[in-house]
Amino acid sequence: MSELRPRRAWLLLLAIGILSLAAAAFLAFSPGFRLAPPTPFGETMEVELSAGTHAVYVTPSDRWGDIDCTGTVADGGEVQLRPDMTQQNLLVPEAWDAQGSFVTDTEGTTALTCDGPVEGGRFTVGPVQSLFDIGGAAAAGVLAVVLLVLGVILRVARPRPRA
C-alpha cells in the first residue's frame, strides 16, 4: 500500500507565501503610486476624479493643524474636507501626511487649494489609506512569513530517500 503524502507541499507553501507577500506590499504601498501630481501651497490644483472618497495629502506637514484646504467638486459644491482618525500617511515613493478626506458625488474636475505656514509645502489628492488597509497589509504580511517559514521547514526537514 502506498502512502499518500504530498512531496512538494513545501513548494506550494513557498509559492503561496510569496504571493501573500506581494499582496501585502501592494496593499501597503500602491496608494502612494496613485497620487495626482503635487502642487505647491497657494496654487490651485485641478484634477479629474471619479465619484467616491478621496484624500488630501501634504508634505511637509510640521504644522498640519495650520494647513487649510478649500475647493470645489465637479457638481459645483464645496470640498468638505473632514479629518479622519483612521486615515494613514503614505510613505512610498515619497512621505505624504494625511490632511483629510472628502467625497465627490459625481465624476469630473475638482479644484483644490491648500495653504499654510510651511515653507516649500506641497499637496496632492489620492486614494484614502485607512488604518484598516494597513491592518490588512500587516495580516497578509504575517501570513506570508508564516507560510514561507513553514515551507522552508518542510523543505529542510523532509525525509530523504534511502539508497
PDB file of C-alpha atoms in Angstrom:
ATOM      1  CA  MET A   1       0.000   0.000   0.000  1.00  0.00           C
ATOM      2  CA  SER A   2       1.478   3.349  -0.992  1.00  0.00           C
ATOM      3  CA  GLU A   3       1.476   6.201   1.431  1.00  0.00           C
ATOM      4  CA  LEU A   4      -0.336   9.292   0.138  1.00  0.00           C
ATOM      5  CA  ARG A   5       1.860  12.204   1.079  1.00  0.00           C
ATOM      6  CA  PRO A   6       2.468  15.399  -0.850  1.00  0.00           C
ATOM      7  CA  ARG A   7       6.135  15.560  -1.711  1.00  0.00           C
ATOM      8  CA  ARG A   8       6.037  19.126  -2.889  1.00  0.00           C
ATOM      9  CA  ALA A   9       3.955  20.709  -0.075  1.00  0.00           C
ATOM     10  CA  TRP A  10       6.907  22.931   0.776  1.00  0.00           C
ATOM     11  CA  LEU A  11       6.925  24.309  -2.753  1.00  0.00           C
ATOM     12  CA  LEU A  12       3.218  25.122  -2.589  1.00  0.00           C
ATOM     13  CA  LEU A  13       3.666  26.865   0.771  1.00  0.00           C
ATOM     14  CA  LEU A  14       6.558  28.928  -0.587  1.00  0.00           C
ATOM     15  CA  ALA A  15       4.546  29.928  -3.660  1.00  0.00           C
ATOM     16  CA  ILE A  16       1.517  30.984  -1.595  1.00  0.00           C
ATOM     17  CA  GLY A  17       3.830  32.787   0.847  1.00  0.00           C
ATOM     18  CA  ILE A  18       5.450  34.774  -1.949  1.00  0.00           C
ATOM     19  CA  LEU A  19       2.044  35.687  -3.390  1.00  0.00           C
ATOM     20  CA  SER A  20       0.852  36.761   0.083  1.00  0.00           C
ATOM     21  CA  LEU A  21       3.960  38.897   0.498  1.00  0.00           C
ATOM     22  CA  ALA A  22       3.302  40.546  -2.868  1.00  0.00           C
ATOM     23  CA  ALA A  23      -0.331  41.189  -1.876  1.00  0.00           C
ATOM     24  CA  ALA A  24       0.786  42.760   1.415  1.00  0.00           C
ATOM     25  CA  ALA A  25       3.232  45.047  -0.393  1.00  0.00           C
ATOM     26  CA  PHE A  26       0.548  46.045  -2.910  1.00  0.00           C
ATOM     27  CA  LEU A  27      -1.968  46.861  -0.160  1.00  0.00           C
ATOM     28  CA  ALA A  28       0.557  48.864   1.826  1.00  0.00           C
ATOM     29  CA  PHE A  29       2.307  50.793  -0.938  1.00  0.00           C
ATOM     30  CA  SER A  30       0.065  51.103  -4.013  1.00  0.00           C
ATOM     31  CA  PRO A  31      -1.892  54.193  -2.850  1.00  0.00           C
ATOM     32  CA  GLY A  32       1.348  56.201  -2.905  1.00  0.00           C
ATOM     33  CA  PHE A  33       1.726  55.479  -6.613  1.00  0.00           C
ATOM     34  CA  ARG A  34      -1.809  56.667  -7.454  1.00  0.00           C
ATOM     35  CA  LEU A  35      -1.457  60.305  -6.438  1.00  0.00           C
ATOM     36  CA  ALA A  36      -2.141  63.348  -8.586  1.00  0.00           C
ATOM     37  CA  PRO A  37       0.947  65.409  -9.462  1.00  0.00           C
ATOM     38  CA  PRO A  38       1.814  67.542  -6.402  1.00  0.00           C
ATOM     39  CA  THR A  39       1.015  71.253  -6.325  1.00  0.00           C
ATOM     40  CA  PRO A  40       2.805  73.925  -4.248  1.00  0.00           C
ATOM     41  CA  PHE A  41       0.873  75.544  -1.394  1.00  0.00           C
ATOM     42  CA  GLY A  42      -1.081  78.576  -2.521  1.00  0.00           C
ATOM     43  CA  GLU A  43      -1.675  77.299  -6.056  1.00  0.00           C
ATOM     44  CA  THR A  44      -4.833  75.638  -7.360  1.00  0.00           C
ATOM     45  CA  MET A  45      -4.799  72.004  -8.423  1.00  0.00           C
ATOM     46  CA  GLU A  46      -7.362  70.877 -10.975  1.00  0.00           C
ATOM     47  CA  VAL A  47      -7.725  67.121 -11.099  1.00  0.00           C
ATOM     48  CA  GLU A  48     -10.175  64.688 -12.706  1.00  0.00           C
ATOM     49  CA  LEU A  49     -11.711  62.488 -10.018  1.00  0.00           C
ATOM     50  CA  SER A  50     -14.221  59.672 -10.093  1.00  0.00           C
ATOM     51  CA  ALA A  51     -17.197  59.669  -7.758  1.00  0.00           C
ATOM     52  CA  GLY A  52     -16.262  58.447  -4.290  1.00  0.00           C
ATOM     53  CA  THR A  53     -13.960  59.217  -1.402  1.00  0.00           C
ATOM     54  CA  HIS A  54     -10.602  60.890  -1.985  1.00  0.00           C
ATOM     55  CA  ALA A  55      -7.845  62.048   0.348  1.00  0.00           C
ATOM     56  CA  VAL A  56      -5.694  65.144   0.549  1.00  0.00           C
ATOM     57  CA  TYR A  57      -2.039  64.629   1.476  1.00  0.00           C
ATOM     58  CA  VAL A  58       0.540  67.298   2.312  1.00  0.00           C
ATOM     59  CA  THR A  59       4.310  67.416   2.679  1.00  0.00           C
ATOM     60  CA  PRO A  60       5.983  68.568   4.811  1.00  0.00           C
ATOM     61  CA  SER A  61       3.365  68.947   7.495  1.00  0.00           C
ATOM     62  CA  ASP A  62       5.232  70.200  10.528  1.00  0.00           C
ATOM     63  CA  ARG A  63       2.171  72.284  11.363  1.00  0.00           C
ATOM     64  CA  TRP A  64      -0.639  70.201   9.819  1.00  0.00           C
ATOM     65  CA  GLY A  65      -3.246  71.885  12.044  1.00  0.00           C
ATOM     66  CA  ASP A  66      -2.442  75.239  10.419  1.00  0.00           C
ATOM     67  CA  ILE A  67      -2.842  73.975   6.845  1.00  0.00           C
ATOM     68  CA  ASP A  68      -6.144  74.941   5.233  1.00  0.00           C
ATOM     69  CA  CYS A  69      -7.547  73.293   2.102  1.00  0.00           C
ATOM     70  CA  THR A  70     -10.557  74.565   0.146  1.00  0.00           C
ATOM     71  CA  GLY A  71     -12.021  73.851  -3.243  1.00  0.00           C
ATOM     72  CA  THR A  72     -14.947  72.882  -5.406  1.00  0.00           C
ATOM     73  CA  VAL A  73     -16.025  69.476  -6.668  1.00  0.00           C
ATOM     74  CA  ALA A  74     -17.384  68.601 -10.119  1.00  0.00           C
ATOM     75  CA  ASP A  75     -21.035  69.320  -9.300  1.00  0.00           C
ATOM     76  CA  GLY A  76     -20.140  72.838  -8.092  1.00  0.00           C
ATOM     77  CA  GLY A  77     -20.306  72.075  -4.381  1.00  0.00           C
ATOM     78  CA  GLU A  78     -17.549  72.931  -1.957  1.00  0.00           C
ATOM     79  CA  VAL A  79     -14.938  70.441  -0.828  1.00  0.00           C
ATOM     80  CA  GLN A  80     -15.888  69.370   2.681  1.00  0.00           C
ATOM     81  CA  LEU A  81     -12.512  68.220   3.972  1.00  0.00           C
ATOM     82  CA  ARG A  82     -13.008  66.066   7.048  1.00  0.00           C
ATOM     83  CA  PRO A  83     -10.317  64.780   9.365  1.00  0.00           C
ATOM     84  CA  ASP A  84     -10.397  61.004   9.717  1.00  0.00           C
ATOM     85  CA  MET A  85      -8.615  59.346  12.617  1.00  0.00           C
ATOM     86  CA  THR A  86      -8.291  56.078  10.667  1.00  0.00           C
ATOM     87  CA  GLN A  87      -6.646  57.753   7.655  1.00  0.00           C
ATOM     88  CA  GLN A  88      -2.949  56.963   7.430  1.00  0.00           C
ATOM     89  CA  ASN A  89       0.053  58.655   5.885  1.00  0.00           C
ATOM     90  CA  LEU A  90       1.689  57.437   2.686  1.00  0.00           C
ATOM     91  CA  LEU A  91       5.365  56.527   2.778  1.00  0.00           C
ATOM     92  CA  VAL A  92       6.205  55.317  -0.727  1.00  0.00           C
ATOM     93  CA  PRO A  93       7.525  56.636  -3.095  1.00  0.00           C
ATOM     94  CA  GLU A  94       7.572  59.846  -1.009  1.00  0.00           C
ATOM     95  CA  ALA A  95       6.380  60.636   2.522  1.00  0.00           C
ATOM     96  CA  TRP A  96       2.945  62.304   2.495  1.00  0.00           C
ATOM     97  CA  ASP A  97       0.940  63.168   5.601  1.00  0.00           C
ATOM     98  CA  ALA A  98      -2.823  62.720   5.595  1.00  0.00           C
ATOM     99  CA  GLN A  99      -4.685  66.009   5.860  1.00  0.00           C
ATOM    100  CA  GLY A 100      -8.250  64.698   5.496  1.00  0.00           C
ATOM    101  CA  SER A 101     -10.694  63.230   3.028  1.00  0.00           C
ATOM    102  CA  PHE A 102     -13.691  64.372   1.007  1.00  0.00           C
ATOM    103  CA  VAL A 103     -16.446  62.806  -1.074  1.00  0.00           C
ATOM    104  CA  THR A 104     -17.436  63.616  -4.646  1.00  0.00           C
ATOM    105  CA  ASP A 105     -20.880  62.516  -5.788  1.00  0.00           C
ATOM    106  CA  THR A 106     -20.136  62.855  -9.488  1.00  0.00           C
ATOM    107  CA  GLU A 107     -17.170  62.288 -11.760  1.00  0.00           C
ATOM    108  CA  GLY A 108     -15.418  65.401 -13.022  1.00  0.00           C
ATOM    109  CA  THR A 109     -12.897  68.134 -12.323  1.00  0.00           C
ATOM    110  CA  THR A 110     -12.182  69.068  -8.731  1.00  0.00           C
ATOM    111  CA  ALA A 111     -10.327  72.311  -7.981  1.00  0.00           C
ATOM    112  CA  LEU A 112      -8.408  72.350  -4.709  1.00  0.00           C
ATOM    113  CA  THR A 113      -6.115  74.840  -2.982  1.00  0.00           C
ATOM    114  CA  CYS A 114      -4.120  74.233   0.186  1.00  0.00           C
ATOM    115  CA  ASP A 115      -2.108  76.831   2.052  1.00  0.00           C
ATOM    116  CA  GLY A 116      -0.286  77.109   5.329  1.00  0.00           C
ATOM    117  CA  PRO A 117       2.770  78.450   7.122  1.00  0.00           C
ATOM    118  CA  VAL A 118       5.034  75.671   5.875  1.00  0.00           C
ATOM    119  CA  GLU A 119       7.830  76.752   3.557  1.00  0.00           C
ATOM    120  CA  GLY A 120       8.095  74.599   0.443  1.00  0.00           C
ATOM    121  CA  GLY A 121       4.861  72.780   1.239  1.00  0.00           C
ATOM    122  CA  ARG A 122       3.020  70.808  -1.431  1.00  0.00           C
ATOM    123  CA  PHE A 123      -0.271  68.949  -1.555  1.00  0.00           C
ATOM    124  CA  THR A 124      -1.836  66.219  -3.650  1.00  0.00           C
ATOM    125  CA  VAL A 125      -5.007  64.144  -3.944  1.00  0.00           C
ATOM    126  CA  GLY A 126      -5.208  60.366  -3.963  1.00  0.00           C
ATOM    127  CA  PRO A 127      -6.930  57.292  -2.571  1.00  0.00           C
ATOM    128  CA  VAL A 128      -7.680  57.036   1.131  1.00  0.00           C
ATOM    129  CA  GLN A 129      -5.236  54.809   3.015  1.00  0.00           C
ATOM    130  CA  SER A 130      -7.012  53.772   6.194  1.00  0.00           C
ATOM    131  CA  LEU A 131      -5.905  52.022   9.353  1.00  0.00           C
ATOM    132  CA  PHE A 132      -7.892  49.006   8.136  1.00  0.00           C
ATOM    133  CA  ASP A 133      -5.905  48.913   4.878  1.00  0.00           C
ATOM    134  CA  ILE A 134      -2.676  48.875   6.883  1.00  0.00           C
ATOM    135  CA  GLY A 135      -4.134  46.144   9.129  1.00  0.00           C
ATOM    136  CA  GLY A 136      -4.994  44.052   6.070  1.00  0.00           C
ATOM    137  CA  ALA A 137      -1.486  44.519   4.689  1.00  0.00           C
ATOM    138  CA  ALA A 138       0.001  43.529   8.051  1.00  0.00           C
ATOM    139  CA  ALA A 139      -2.205  40.420   8.226  1.00  0.00           C
ATOM    140  CA  ALA A 140      -1.195  39.399   4.703  1.00  0.00           C
ATOM    141  CA  GLY A 141       2.448  40.020   5.627  1.00  0.00           C
ATOM    142  CA  VAL A 142       2.189  37.842   8.751  1.00  0.00           C
ATOM    143  CA  LEU A 143       0.505  35.093   6.716  1.00  0.00           C
ATOM    144  CA  ALA A 144       3.302  35.340   4.152  1.00  0.00           C
ATOM    145  CA  VAL A 145       6.022  34.999   6.774  1.00  0.00           C
ATOM    146  CA  VAL A 146       4.297  32.008   8.403  1.00  0.00           C
ATOM    147  CA  LEU A 147       3.860  30.239   5.061  1.00  0.00           C
ATOM    148  CA  LEU A 148       7.422  30.947   3.996  1.00  0.00           C
ATOM    149  CA  VAL A 149       8.832  29.656   7.298  1.00  0.00           C
ATOM    150  CA  LEU A 150       6.662  26.532   7.110  1.00  0.00           C
ATOM    151  CA  GLY A 151       7.743  25.941   3.525  1.00  0.00           C
ATOM    152  CA  VAL A 152      11.416  26.199   4.457  1.00  0.00           C
ATOM    153  CA  ILE A 153      10.931  23.900   7.472  1.00  0.00           C
ATOM    154  CA  LEU A 154       9.160  21.297   5.317  1.00  0.00           C
ATOM    155  CA  ARG A 155      11.891  21.526   2.699  1.00  0.00           C
ATOM    156  CA  VAL A 156      14.713  21.127   5.214  1.00  0.00           C
ATOM    157  CA  ALA A 157      13.012  18.515   7.417  1.00  0.00           C
ATOM    158  CA  ARG A 158      11.600  16.278   4.687  1.00  0.00           C
ATOM    159  CA  PRO A 159      12.621  12.633   4.809  1.00  0.00           C
ATOM    160  CA  ARG A 160      15.417  11.708   2.429  1.00  0.00           C
ATOM    161  CA  PRO A 161      15.011   8.645   0.221  1.00  0.00           C
ATOM    162  CA  ARG A 162      17.192   5.739   1.302  1.00  0.00           C
ATOM    163  CA  ALA A 163      19.722   4.453  -1.172  1.00  0.00           C
TER     164      ALA A 163
END
